[in-house]
Amino acid sequence: MRPVTDLFQEAERQMIVCNACRYCEGFCAVFQAMELRRQFSRGDLLYLANLCHDCRACFYACQYAPPHEFDINIPKILAQVRAETYEQYAWPRRFATLLGQSRLGGALFTLLCIAVVLGFVLLVRGPEIAFGVHTGEGAFYRVVPHWAMAIPSSAISTYGLAVFAVGLLRFWRDTGGKLSELRSVRAFLQATKDVVILRYLDGGGEGCNYPHQDFSSSRRVFHHLTFYGFLLAFASTTLAMIYHYALEREAPYPLTHPVVLLGTAGGIMLMLGTAGLLWLKRRSDRMPADARMLELDVIFTTLLFLTAASGMLTLAVRETAAMGVTLAIHLGISGALLFLAPYSKFAHAVYRSTALVRFAIEQQQNRAGH
Ligand code: SF4
Ligand code: SF4
């Protein structure tokens, strides 16, 4: 891995070459933001890196890409700076390297989480409950009591949100943002629209140069399935909480219940999207890729796939003797995913959205002539 100072110096060198060349200026937001600058501070580079969505168009179009002596590889250098962002703004930073960027660390931590929940079910609740058949309202909570699900998941979520909130404010400050700018409703609306329609993933209509040089919409399709599958699964969990706390109706719910329908649609979309993204990643050109970002991608996408798959399996076996163990495995994987969020590729959602808000503000100021 390149030392951090060298990394930013190299990113600055490549940006200066691009700023003189400007052949790619219509490709994406990165080049529009780059052209507003003459010099590139560390904060500028963090901002530009998180505007890049790794479509790779600028790599295949570049006359200065390797083997040219200028050695310009914008997707790779910006991916390296992005990986540095996720590590730099995580707390404690060591967790990012040990768990979020190491397949072995991520796998061992996930196995540990599964072992903790399985151990609780087998040893504390006992084999009769673990391997019994439980049906009707409250069946899941006869295996893992509601408090044993709600307290750890609330604590981990609160911790993750706090880590992200601090990281986000530091990122905003380091990239030159002012706290008063965070009140810009127009910028937030523009950035939200860009995120919701995943505006920059269509490559101007032809798709990305991913997994290879040819234009393809496959990454966009799988990314959409993953993104909207995640939102549906989140909506299902939120609705289940409303039913539990406000309407006093305990899970599991009938197959035609909105909670189950949303969760099933979300789970299937997540499985298809994440499996597709992993398949594309396996086939993708390694030349414009960064090894550390590849680790982050594979760990997070695999965990998302396993969470969705184990959730769907729990639904399929919920009225059999396999439900107890399957539920424990699902809760262990989900717990690992939740805990690793601030140290994993999930950080992409936070820092990319923040960079898009900053981009919207900058474009508005530019149009207004500031
Ligand atoms: S990536 Fe290459 S072609 Fe594109 S602007 Fe930079 S130097 Fe020019
Ligand atoms: S890889 Fe795509 S998104 Fe990133 S800088 Fe190049 S053209 Fe822009």
mmCIF file of C-alpha atoms and ligand atoms in Angstrom:
data_model
loop_
_atom_site.group_PDB
_atom_site.id
_atom_site.type_symbol
_atom_site.label_atom_id
_atom_site.label_comp_id
_atom_site.label_asym_id
_atom_site.label_seq_id
_atom_site.Cartn_x
_atom_site.Cartn_y
_atom_site.Cartn_z
ATOM 1 C CA MET A 1 0.000 0.000 0.000
ATOM 2 C CA ARG A 2 1.252 3.499 -0.911
ATOM 3 C CA PRO A 3 2.126 5.828 2.079
ATOM 4 C CA VAL A 4 -0.711 8.318 2.651
ATOM 5 C CA THR A 5 1.369 11.440 1.820
ATOM 6 C CA ASP A 6 2.551 9.880 -1.450
ATOM 7 C CA LEU A 7 -1.033 8.876 -2.234
ATOM 8 C CA PHE A 8 -2.324 12.461 -1.998
ATOM 9 C CA GLN A 9 0.682 13.829 -3.889
ATOM 10 C CA GLU A 10 0.102 11.327 -6.676
ATOM 11 C CA ALA A 11 -3.649 12.101 -6.770
ATOM 12 C CA GLU A 12 -2.831 15.815 -6.998
ATOM 13 C CA ARG A 13 -0.346 15.177 -9.835
ATOM 14 C CA GLN A 14 -2.958 13.267 -11.845
ATOM 15 C CA MET A 15 -5.626 15.911 -11.220
ATOM 16 C CA ILE A 16 -3.272 18.637 -12.476
ATOM 17 C CA VAL A 17 -2.678 16.667 -15.697
ATOM 18 C CA CYS A 18 -6.445 16.197 -16.135
ATOM 19 C CA ASN A 19 -7.101 19.871 -15.457
ATOM 20 C CA ALA A 20 -4.729 20.780 -18.290
ATOM 21 C CA CYS A 21 -6.132 18.147 -20.638
ATOM 22 C CA ARG A 22 -9.910 18.316 -19.879
ATOM 23 C CA TYR A 23 -10.766 15.738 -22.544
ATOM 24 C CA CYS A 24 -13.114 14.016 -20.061
ATOM 25 C CA GLU A 25 -14.868 17.183 -18.840
ATOM 26 C CA GLY A 26 -18.361 16.025 -19.822
ATOM 27 C CA PHE A 27 -18.022 12.561 -18.298
ATOM 28 C CA CYS A 28 -19.074 13.120 -14.691
ATOM 29 C CA ALA A 29 -19.307 15.447 -11.688
ATOM 30 C CA VAL A 30 -15.635 14.850 -10.780
ATOM 31 C CA PHE A 31 -14.407 16.762 -13.828
ATOM 32 C CA GLN A 32 -16.938 19.579 -13.341
ATOM 33 C CA ALA A 33 -15.768 20.019 -9.746
ATOM 34 C CA MET A 34 -12.105 19.652 -10.748
ATOM 35 C CA GLU A 35 -12.376 22.492 -13.271
ATOM 36 C CA LEU A 36 -13.366 24.919 -10.498
ATOM 37 C CA ARG A 37 -9.922 24.437 -8.933
ATOM 38 C CA ARG A 38 -6.324 25.259 -9.802
ATOM 39 C CA GLN A 39 -4.757 23.461 -6.853
ATOM 40 C CA PHE A 40 -5.854 20.339 -5.046
ATOM 41 C CA SER A 41 -5.639 20.236 -1.280
ATOM 42 C CA ARG A 42 -6.067 17.005 0.644
ATOM 43 C CA GLY A 43 -9.698 17.999 1.363
ATOM 44 C CA ASP A 44 -10.341 18.700 -2.345
ATOM 45 C CA LEU A 45 -9.030 15.240 -3.230
ATOM 46 C CA LEU A 46 -11.197 13.550 -0.576
ATOM 47 C CA TYR A 47 -14.212 15.381 -2.004
ATOM 48 C CA LEU A 48 -13.416 14.534 -5.653
ATOM 49 C CA ALA A 49 -12.705 10.890 -4.783
ATOM 50 C CA ASN A 50 -16.137 10.503 -3.203
ATOM 51 C CA LEU A 51 -17.815 12.092 -6.230
ATOM 52 C CA CYS A 52 -16.325 9.342 -8.422
ATOM 53 C CA HIS A 53 -18.531 6.276 -8.895
ATOM 54 C CA ASP A 54 -15.871 4.190 -10.628
ATOM 55 C CA CYS A 55 -17.551 4.028 -14.051
ATOM 56 C CA ARG A 56 -14.038 3.862 -15.593
ATOM 57 C CA ALA A 57 -14.990 5.876 -18.699
ATOM 58 C CA CYS A 58 -12.062 8.254 -18.130
ATOM 59 C CA PHE A 59 -9.588 5.377 -17.900
ATOM 60 C CA TYR A 60 -10.500 3.799 -21.247
ATOM 61 C CA ALA A 61 -10.736 7.211 -22.954
ATOM 62 C CA CYS A 62 -7.394 8.457 -21.652
ATOM 63 C CA GLN A 63 -4.476 8.837 -24.050
ATOM 64 C CA TYR A 64 -2.160 9.165 -21.022
ATOM 65 C CA ALA A 65 -3.232 5.922 -19.310
ATOM 66 C CA PRO A 66 -0.540 3.239 -18.766
ATOM 67 C CA PRO A 67 1.707 2.316 -20.535
ATOM 68 C CA HIS A 68 2.025 6.062 -21.315
ATOM 69 C CA GLU A 69 4.734 7.630 -19.156
ATOM 70 C CA PHE A 70 2.209 10.027 -17.558
ATOM 71 C CA ASP A 71 0.620 6.920 -15.993
ATOM 72 C CA ILE A 72 -2.823 8.503 -15.554
ATOM 73 C CA ASN A 73 -5.323 6.140 -13.893
ATOM 74 C CA ILE A 74 -8.078 8.246 -12.361
ATOM 75 C CA PRO A 75 -10.475 5.455 -11.237
ATOM 76 C CA LYS A 76 -7.655 3.680 -9.407
ATOM 77 C CA ILE A 77 -6.129 6.700 -7.653
ATOM 78 C CA LEU A 78 -9.576 8.018 -6.626
ATOM 79 C CA ALA A 79 -10.539 4.543 -5.324
ATOM 80 C CA GLN A 80 -7.368 4.595 -3.222
ATOM 81 C CA VAL A 81 -8.280 8.014 -1.811
ATOM 82 C CA ARG A 82 -11.869 6.783 -1.130
ATOM 83 C CA ALA A 83 -10.561 3.783 0.793
ATOM 84 C CA GLU A 84 -8.409 6.227 2.774
ATOM 85 C CA THR A 85 -11.568 8.303 3.505
ATOM 86 C CA TYR A 86 -13.413 5.285 4.925
ATOM 87 C CA GLU A 87 -10.461 4.496 7.176
ATOM 88 C CA GLN A 88 -9.588 8.064 8.170
ATOM 89 C CA TYR A 89 -13.111 8.945 9.329
ATOM 90 C CA ALA A 90 -13.872 5.656 11.084
ATOM 91 C CA TRP A 91 -13.448 5.354 14.845
ATOM 92 C CA PRO A 92 -11.560 3.487 16.099
ATOM 93 C CA ARG A 93 -9.580 3.609 12.879
ATOM 94 C CA ARG A 94 -7.928 0.243 13.563
ATOM 95 C CA PHE A 95 -11.281 -1.546 13.190
ATOM 96 C CA ALA A 96 -11.464 -0.389 9.562
ATOM 97 C CA THR A 97 -8.159 -2.100 8.681
ATOM 98 C CA LEU A 98 -8.735 -5.176 10.842
ATOM 99 C CA LEU A 99 -12.382 -5.884 10.012
ATOM 100 C CA GLY A 100 -13.695 -3.782 7.105
ATOM 101 C CA GLN A 101 -10.721 -4.180 4.752
ATOM 102 C CA SER A 102 -9.601 -7.718 5.531
ATOM 103 C CA ARG A 103 -11.531 -10.719 4.239
ATOM 104 C CA LEU A 104 -10.073 -12.871 7.028
ATOM 105 C CA GLY A 105 -10.907 -10.295 9.720
ATOM 106 C CA GLY A 106 -14.450 -9.779 8.367
ATOM 107 C CA ALA A 107 -15.067 -13.543 8.087
ATOM 108 C CA LEU A 108 -13.731 -14.289 11.597
ATOM 109 C CA PHE A 109 -15.783 -11.465 13.114
ATOM 110 C CA THR A 110 -18.941 -12.728 11.361
ATOM 111 C CA LEU A 111 -18.284 -16.281 12.606
ATOM 112 C CA LEU A 112 -17.792 -14.890 16.118
ATOM 113 C CA CYS A 113 -21.160 -13.080 15.959
ATOM 114 C CA ILE A 114 -22.885 -16.262 14.736
ATOM 115 C CA ALA A 115 -21.190 -18.279 17.501
ATOM 116 C CA VAL A 116 -22.360 -15.808 20.180
ATOM 117 C CA VAL A 117 -26.027 -15.959 19.094
ATOM 118 C CA LEU A 118 -25.961 -19.735 18.468
ATOM 119 C CA GLY A 119 -24.271 -20.258 21.837
ATOM 120 C CA PHE A 120 -26.975 -18.183 23.529
ATOM 121 C CA VAL A 121 -29.759 -20.187 21.842
ATOM 122 C CA LEU A 122 -28.194 -23.622 22.455
ATOM 123 C CA LEU A 123 -26.741 -23.085 25.926
ATOM 124 C CA VAL A 124 -28.966 -20.458 27.544
ATOM 125 C CA ARG A 125 -32.318 -21.246 25.912
ATOM 126 C CA GLY A 126 -31.512 -24.976 25.644
ATOM 127 C CA PRO A 127 -31.685 -27.640 22.885
ATOM 128 C CA GLU A 128 -35.426 -28.225 23.380
ATOM 129 C CA ILE A 129 -36.194 -24.646 22.413
ATOM 130 C CA ALA A 130 -33.417 -24.434 19.794
ATOM 131 C CA PHE A 131 -34.648 -27.527 17.923
ATOM 132 C CA GLY A 132 -38.356 -27.264 18.773
ATOM 133 C CA VAL A 133 -41.170 -26.326 16.389
ATOM 134 C CA HIS A 134 -42.601 -22.905 17.222
ATOM 135 C CA THR A 135 -45.580 -21.457 15.390
ATOM 136 C CA GLY A 136 -48.000 -18.563 15.736
ATOM 137 C CA GLU A 137 -47.565 -15.051 17.071
ATOM 138 C CA GLY A 138 -44.346 -14.574 19.091
ATOM 139 C CA ALA A 139 -42.717 -17.794 17.730
ATOM 140 C CA PHE A 140 -39.350 -16.109 17.032
ATOM 141 C CA TYR A 141 -39.224 -14.633 20.540
ATOM 142 C CA ARG A 142 -39.647 -18.071 22.111
ATOM 143 C CA VAL A 143 -36.211 -18.851 20.616
ATOM 144 C CA VAL A 144 -34.524 -15.441 21.078
ATOM 145 C CA PRO A 145 -36.465 -13.172 23.477
ATOM 146 C CA HIS A 146 -37.401 -9.774 22.118
ATOM 147 C CA TRP A 147 -35.112 -7.950 24.579
ATOM 148 C CA ALA A 148 -32.141 -10.047 23.378
ATOM 149 C CA MET A 149 -32.783 -8.840 19.823
ATOM 150 C CA ALA A 150 -33.812 -5.244 20.531
ATOM 151 C CA ILE A 151 -31.175 -4.170 23.091
ATOM 152 C CA PRO A 152 -28.017 -5.273 21.191
ATOM 153 C CA SER A 153 -29.315 -4.069 17.798
ATOM 154 C CA SER A 154 -30.338 -0.647 19.238
ATOM 155 C CA ALA A 155 -26.961 -0.286 20.966
ATOM 156 C CA ILE A 156 -24.990 -1.236 17.829
ATOM 157 C CA SER A 157 -27.125 1.062 15.616
ATOM 158 C CA THR A 158 -26.695 4.014 17.998
ATOM 159 C CA TYR A 159 -22.940 3.423 18.121
ATOM 160 C CA GLY A 160 -22.737 3.182 14.289
ATOM 161 C CA LEU A 161 -24.799 6.363 13.824
ATOM 162 C CA ALA A 162 -22.570 8.247 16.294
ATOM 163 C CA VAL A 163 -19.393 7.114 14.457
ATOM 164 C CA PHE A 164 -20.913 8.185 11.125
ATOM 165 C CA ALA A 165 -22.158 11.534 12.489
ATOM 166 C CA VAL A 166 -18.699 12.478 13.800
ATOM 167 C CA GLY A 167 -17.012 11.209 10.613
ATOM 168 C CA LEU A 168 -19.450 13.126 8.426
ATOM 169 C CA LEU A 169 -18.905 16.430 10.247
ATOM 170 C CA ARG A 170 -15.116 15.992 10.049
ATOM 171 C CA PHE A 171 -15.367 15.106 6.346
ATOM 172 C CA TRP A 172 -17.544 18.167 5.718
ATOM 173 C CA ARG A 173 -15.097 20.455 7.528
ATOM 174 C CA ASP A 174 -11.986 18.909 5.906
ATOM 175 C CA THR A 175 -13.457 19.242 2.409
ATOM 176 C CA GLY A 176 -13.981 22.974 2.949
ATOM 177 C CA GLY A 177 -17.682 22.924 3.846
ATOM 178 C CA LYS A 178 -19.168 25.415 6.299
ATOM 179 C CA LEU A 179 -21.699 24.360 8.924
ATOM 180 C CA SER A 180 -24.086 27.117 7.709
ATOM 181 C CA GLU A 181 -24.119 25.502 4.234
ATOM 182 C CA LEU A 182 -25.737 22.393 5.716
ATOM 183 C CA ARG A 183 -28.947 24.462 5.884
ATOM 184 C CA SER A 184 -29.209 24.575 2.070
ATOM 185 C CA VAL A 185 -32.522 22.822 1.393
ATOM 186 C CA ARG A 186 -32.102 23.117 -2.385
ATOM 187 C CA ALA A 187 -28.745 21.363 -2.275
ATOM 188 C CA PHE A 188 -30.142 18.584 -0.095
ATOM 189 C CA LEU A 189 -33.107 18.111 -2.450
ATOM 190 C CA GLN A 190 -30.803 18.004 -5.492
ATOM 191 C CA ALA A 191 -28.421 15.526 -3.830
ATOM 192 C CA THR A 192 -31.344 13.371 -2.612
ATOM 193 C CA LYS A 193 -32.753 13.275 -6.141
ATOM 194 C CA ASP A 194 -29.312 12.302 -7.525
ATOM 195 C CA VAL A 195 -29.071 9.498 -4.949
ATOM 196 C CA VAL A 196 -32.643 8.214 -5.374
ATOM 197 C CA ILE A 197 -32.515 8.017 -9.173
ATOM 198 C CA LEU A 198 -28.825 6.940 -9.021
ATOM 199 C CA ARG A 199 -28.263 9.622 -11.623
ATOM 200 C CA TYR A 200 -24.591 9.071 -12.371
ATOM 201 C CA LEU A 201 -24.757 5.311 -12.894
ATOM 202 C CA ASP A 202 -26.224 5.380 -16.400
ATOM 203 C CA GLY A 203 -23.056 6.829 -17.981
ATOM 204 C CA GLY A 204 -25.106 9.281 -20.045
ATOM 205 C CA GLY A 205 -27.401 6.477 -21.309
ATOM 206 C CA GLU A 206 -24.898 3.909 -22.541
ATOM 207 C CA GLY A 207 -23.924 2.546 -19.125
ATOM 208 C CA CYS A 208 -20.511 2.185 -17.475
ATOM 209 C CA ASN A 209 -17.292 0.723 -18.894
ATOM 210 C CA TYR A 210 -17.693 -2.081 -16.390
ATOM 211 C CA PRO A 211 -16.682 -4.888 -15.969
ATOM 212 C CA HIS A 212 -14.605 -4.236 -19.128
ATOM 213 C CA GLN A 213 -14.121 -1.543 -21.737
ATOM 214 C CA ASP A 214 -17.453 -2.208 -23.515
ATOM 215 C CA PHE A 215 -20.422 -0.103 -22.383
ATOM 216 C CA SER A 216 -22.798 -2.075 -20.193
ATOM 217 C CA SER A 217 -25.808 -1.349 -17.962
ATOM 218 C CA SER A 218 -25.341 -4.522 -15.908
ATOM 219 C CA ARG A 219 -23.636 -2.715 -13.001
ATOM 220 C CA ARG A 220 -26.423 -0.154 -12.913
ATOM 221 C CA VAL A 221 -29.116 -2.889 -12.863
ATOM 222 C CA PHE A 222 -27.413 -4.841 -10.043
ATOM 223 C CA HIS A 223 -26.695 -1.641 -8.079
ATOM 224 C CA HIS A 224 -30.372 -0.601 -8.385
ATOM 225 C CA LEU A 225 -31.531 -4.047 -7.212
ATOM 226 C CA THR A 226 -29.197 -3.825 -4.210
ATOM 227 C CA PHE A 227 -30.080 -0.230 -3.318
ATOM 228 C CA TYR A 228 -33.855 -0.587 -3.611
ATOM 229 C CA GLY A 229 -33.781 -4.101 -2.103
ATOM 230 C CA PHE A 230 -32.028 -2.605 0.931
ATOM 231 C CA LEU A 231 -34.628 0.185 1.176
ATOM 232 C CA LEU A 232 -37.500 -2.342 0.995
ATOM 233 C CA ALA A 233 -35.898 -4.540 3.669
ATOM 234 C CA PHE A 234 -35.409 -1.438 5.845
ATOM 235 C CA ALA A 235 -39.080 -0.463 5.276
ATOM 236 C CA SER A 236 -40.133 -3.998 6.289
ATOM 237 C CA THR A 237 -38.116 -3.790 9.549
ATOM 238 C CA THR A 238 -39.526 -0.336 10.337
ATOM 239 C CA LEU A 239 -43.096 -1.508 9.691
ATOM 240 C CA ALA A 240 -42.505 -4.586 11.874
ATOM 241 C CA MET A 241 -41.444 -2.262 14.720
ATOM 242 C CA ILE A 242 -44.636 -0.229 14.288
ATOM 243 C CA TYR A 243 -46.716 -3.425 14.462
ATOM 244 C CA HIS A 244 -44.765 -4.627 17.497
ATOM 245 C CA TYR A 245 -44.732 -1.462 19.598
ATOM 246 C CA ALA A 246 -47.770 0.520 18.431
ATOM 247 C CA LEU A 247 -50.210 -2.253 17.491
ATOM 248 C CA GLU A 248 -48.869 -4.931 19.873
ATOM 249 C CA ARG A 249 -48.782 -7.590 17.131
ATOM 250 C CA GLU A 250 -45.728 -9.855 17.375
ATOM 251 C CA ALA A 251 -43.827 -11.505 14.504
ATOM 252 C CA PRO A 252 -43.975 -13.791 12.589
ATOM 253 C CA TYR A 253 -46.722 -12.407 10.375
ATOM 254 C CA PRO A 254 -48.741 -14.234 7.664
ATOM 255 C CA LEU A 255 -47.148 -14.552 4.201
ATOM 256 C CA THR A 256 -49.525 -11.947 2.757
ATOM 257 C CA HIS A 257 -48.803 -9.408 5.529
ATOM 258 C CA PRO A 258 -47.173 -6.123 4.303
ATOM 259 C CA VAL A 259 -44.137 -6.740 6.566
ATOM 260 C CA VAL A 260 -43.503 -10.130 4.916
ATOM 261 C CA LEU A 261 -44.266 -8.894 1.390
ATOM 262 C CA LEU A 262 -41.858 -5.947 1.728
ATOM 263 C CA GLY A 263 -39.202 -8.137 3.364
ATOM 264 C CA THR A 264 -39.517 -10.858 0.710
ATOM 265 C CA ALA A 265 -39.323 -8.408 -2.196
ATOM 266 C CA GLY A 266 -36.356 -6.658 -0.535
ATOM 267 C CA GLY A 267 -34.608 -9.945 0.269
ATOM 268 C CA ILE A 268 -34.923 -11.323 -3.284
ATOM 269 C CA MET A 269 -33.758 -8.029 -4.817
ATOM 270 C CA LEU A 270 -30.816 -7.855 -2.415
ATOM 271 C CA MET A 271 -29.762 -11.421 -3.208
ATOM 272 C CA LEU A 272 -29.960 -10.849 -6.974
ATOM 273 C CA GLY A 273 -28.250 -7.441 -6.796
ATOM 274 C CA THR A 274 -25.381 -8.459 -4.527
ATOM 275 C CA ALA A 275 -24.778 -11.781 -6.342
ATOM 276 C CA GLY A 276 -24.700 -9.848 -9.635
ATOM 277 C CA LEU A 277 -22.279 -7.245 -8.276
ATOM 278 C CA LEU A 278 -19.950 -9.965 -6.946
ATOM 279 C CA TRP A 279 -20.096 -11.765 -10.292
ATOM 280 C CA LEU A 280 -19.239 -8.531 -12.163
ATOM 281 C CA LYS A 281 -16.432 -7.784 -9.718
ATOM 282 C CA ARG A 282 -14.878 -11.216 -10.346
ATOM 283 C CA ARG A 283 -14.837 -10.566 -14.096
ATOM 284 C CA SER A 284 -13.806 -6.892 -13.910
ATOM 285 C CA ASP A 285 -10.622 -5.402 -15.330
ATOM 286 C CA ARG A 286 -8.053 -5.144 -12.514
ATOM 287 C CA MET A 287 -6.030 -2.402 -14.241
ATOM 288 C CA PRO A 288 -8.222 0.555 -13.095
ATOM 289 C CA ALA A 289 -9.039 -1.153 -9.752
ATOM 290 C CA ASP A 290 -7.552 -0.740 -6.277
ATOM 291 C CA ALA A 291 -6.892 -3.890 -4.221
ATOM 292 C CA ARG A 292 -7.980 -2.316 -0.899
ATOM 293 C CA MET A 293 -11.277 -1.084 -2.382
ATOM 294 C CA LEU A 294 -11.825 -4.546 -3.875
ATOM 295 C CA GLU A 295 -11.549 -6.065 -0.382
ATOM 296 C CA LEU A 296 -14.024 -3.506 1.003
ATOM 297 C CA ASP A 297 -16.461 -4.230 -1.836
ATOM 298 C CA VAL A 298 -16.272 -8.009 -1.548
ATOM 299 C CA ILE A 299 -16.608 -8.108 2.269
ATOM 300 C CA PHE A 300 -19.600 -5.760 2.416
ATOM 301 C CA THR A 301 -21.410 -7.182 -0.622
ATOM 302 C CA THR A 302 -20.943 -10.748 0.628
ATOM 303 C CA LEU A 303 -22.269 -9.815 4.088
ATOM 304 C CA LEU A 304 -25.305 -8.143 2.502
ATOM 305 C CA PHE A 305 -25.938 -11.257 0.390
ATOM 306 C CA LEU A 306 -25.610 -13.582 3.416
ATOM 307 C CA THR A 307 -27.937 -11.386 5.507
ATOM 308 C CA ALA A 308 -30.612 -11.463 2.798
ATOM 309 C CA ALA A 309 -30.139 -15.198 2.073
ATOM 310 C CA SER A 310 -30.274 -16.219 5.757
ATOM 311 C CA GLY A 311 -33.362 -14.007 6.221
ATOM 312 C CA MET A 312 -35.113 -15.694 3.294
ATOM 313 C CA LEU A 313 -34.107 -19.118 4.638
ATOM 314 C CA THR A 314 -35.574 -18.238 8.051
ATOM 315 C CA LEU A 315 -38.824 -17.321 6.317
ATOM 316 C CA ALA A 316 -38.825 -20.642 4.415
ATOM 317 C CA VAL A 317 -38.228 -22.853 7.506
ATOM 318 C CA ARG A 318 -40.063 -20.794 10.120
ATOM 319 C CA GLU A 319 -42.621 -23.502 10.866
ATOM 320 C CA THR A 320 -40.078 -26.337 11.121
ATOM 321 C CA ALA A 321 -37.559 -27.542 13.714
ATOM 322 C CA ALA A 322 -34.782 -25.803 11.726
ATOM 323 C CA MET A 323 -36.139 -22.331 12.549
ATOM 324 C CA GLY A 324 -34.203 -21.857 15.839
ATOM 325 C CA VAL A 325 -30.741 -22.483 14.415
ATOM 326 C CA THR A 326 -31.490 -20.640 11.139
ATOM 327 C CA LEU A 327 -32.804 -17.609 13.038
ATOM 328 C CA ALA A 328 -29.687 -17.582 15.259
ATOM 329 C CA ILE A 329 -27.393 -17.676 12.205
ATOM 330 C CA HIS A 330 -29.407 -14.876 10.543
ATOM 331 C CA LEU A 331 -29.202 -12.703 13.666
ATOM 332 C CA GLY A 332 -25.449 -13.341 13.948
ATOM 333 C CA ILE A 333 -24.809 -12.306 10.335
ATOM 334 C CA SER A 334 -27.127 -9.270 10.616
ATOM 335 C CA GLY A 335 -25.339 -8.222 13.832
ATOM 336 C CA ALA A 336 -21.952 -8.451 12.087
ATOM 337 C CA LEU A 337 -23.256 -6.379 9.155
ATOM 338 C CA LEU A 338 -24.641 -3.735 11.523
ATOM 339 C CA PHE A 339 -21.492 -3.538 13.651
ATOM 340 C CA LEU A 340 -19.171 -3.414 10.638
ATOM 341 C CA ALA A 341 -21.206 -0.667 8.885
ATOM 342 C CA PRO A 342 -18.935 2.256 9.936
ATOM 343 C CA TYR A 343 -15.831 0.259 8.940
ATOM 344 C CA SER A 344 -17.121 -1.203 5.693
ATOM 345 C CA LYS A 345 -18.161 -0.118 2.202
ATOM 346 C CA PHE A 346 -21.437 1.062 3.774
ATOM 347 C CA ALA A 347 -19.447 4.276 4.378
ATOM 348 C CA HIS A 348 -19.780 4.824 0.600
ATOM 349 C CA ALA A 349 -23.482 5.707 1.113
ATOM 350 C CA VAL A 350 -22.583 8.350 3.714
ATOM 351 C CA TYR A 351 -19.565 10.034 2.093
ATOM 352 C CA ARG A 352 -20.850 9.864 -1.481
ATOM 353 C CA SER A 353 -24.171 11.471 -0.445
ATOM 354 C CA THR A 354 -22.234 14.167 1.447
ATOM 355 C CA ALA A 355 -20.002 14.802 -1.585
ATOM 356 C CA LEU A 356 -23.139 15.145 -3.764
ATOM 357 C CA VAL A 357 -24.583 17.747 -1.352
ATOM 358 C CA ARG A 358 -21.300 19.642 -1.533
ATOM 359 C CA PHE A 359 -21.344 19.373 -5.341
ATOM 360 C CA ALA A 360 -24.917 20.743 -5.499
ATOM 361 C CA ILE A 361 -23.933 23.700 -3.264
ATOM 362 C CA GLU A 362 -20.821 24.369 -5.338
ATOM 363 C CA GLN A 363 -22.729 24.288 -8.626
ATOM 364 C CA GLN A 364 -25.381 26.674 -7.234
ATOM 365 C CA GLN A 365 -22.675 29.063 -6.045
ATOM 366 C CA ASN A 366 -20.915 28.793 -9.405
ATOM 367 C CA ARG A 367 -24.129 29.602 -11.290
ATOM 368 C CA ALA A 368 -24.721 32.563 -8.960
ATOM 369 C CA GLY A 369 -21.191 33.787 -9.826
ATOM 370 C CA HIS A 370 -19.565 33.466 -6.371
HETATM 371 S S1 SF4 B 1 -8.303 11.073 -17.691
HETATM 372 FE FE1 SF4 B 1 -6.809 11.374 -19.310
HETATM 373 S S2 SF4 B 1 -7.997 12.040 -21.095
HETATM 374 FE FE2 SF4 B 1 -9.290 12.314 -19.277
HETATM 375 S S3 SF4 B 1 -8.946 14.444 -18.666
HETATM 376 FE FE3 SF4 B 1 -7.504 13.158 -17.487
HETATM 377 S S4 SF4 B 1 -5.636 13.182 -18.702
HETATM 378 FE FE4 SF4 B 1 -7.268 13.896 -20.045
HETATM 379 S S1 SF4 B 2 -14.187 6.708 -13.197
HETATM 380 FE FE1 SF4 B 2 -16.078 7.617 -14.012
HETATM 381 S S2 SF4 B 2 -16.933 8.696 -12.267
HETATM 382 FE FE2 SF4 B 2 -14.769 8.312 -11.780
HETATM 383 S S3 SF4 B 2 -13.698 10.137 -12.473
HETATM 384 FE FE3 SF4 B 2 -13.658 8.674 -14.170
HETATM 385 S S4 SF4 B 2 -15.426 9.227 -15.444
HETATM 386 FE FE4 SF4 B 2 -15.721 10.179 -13.435
#
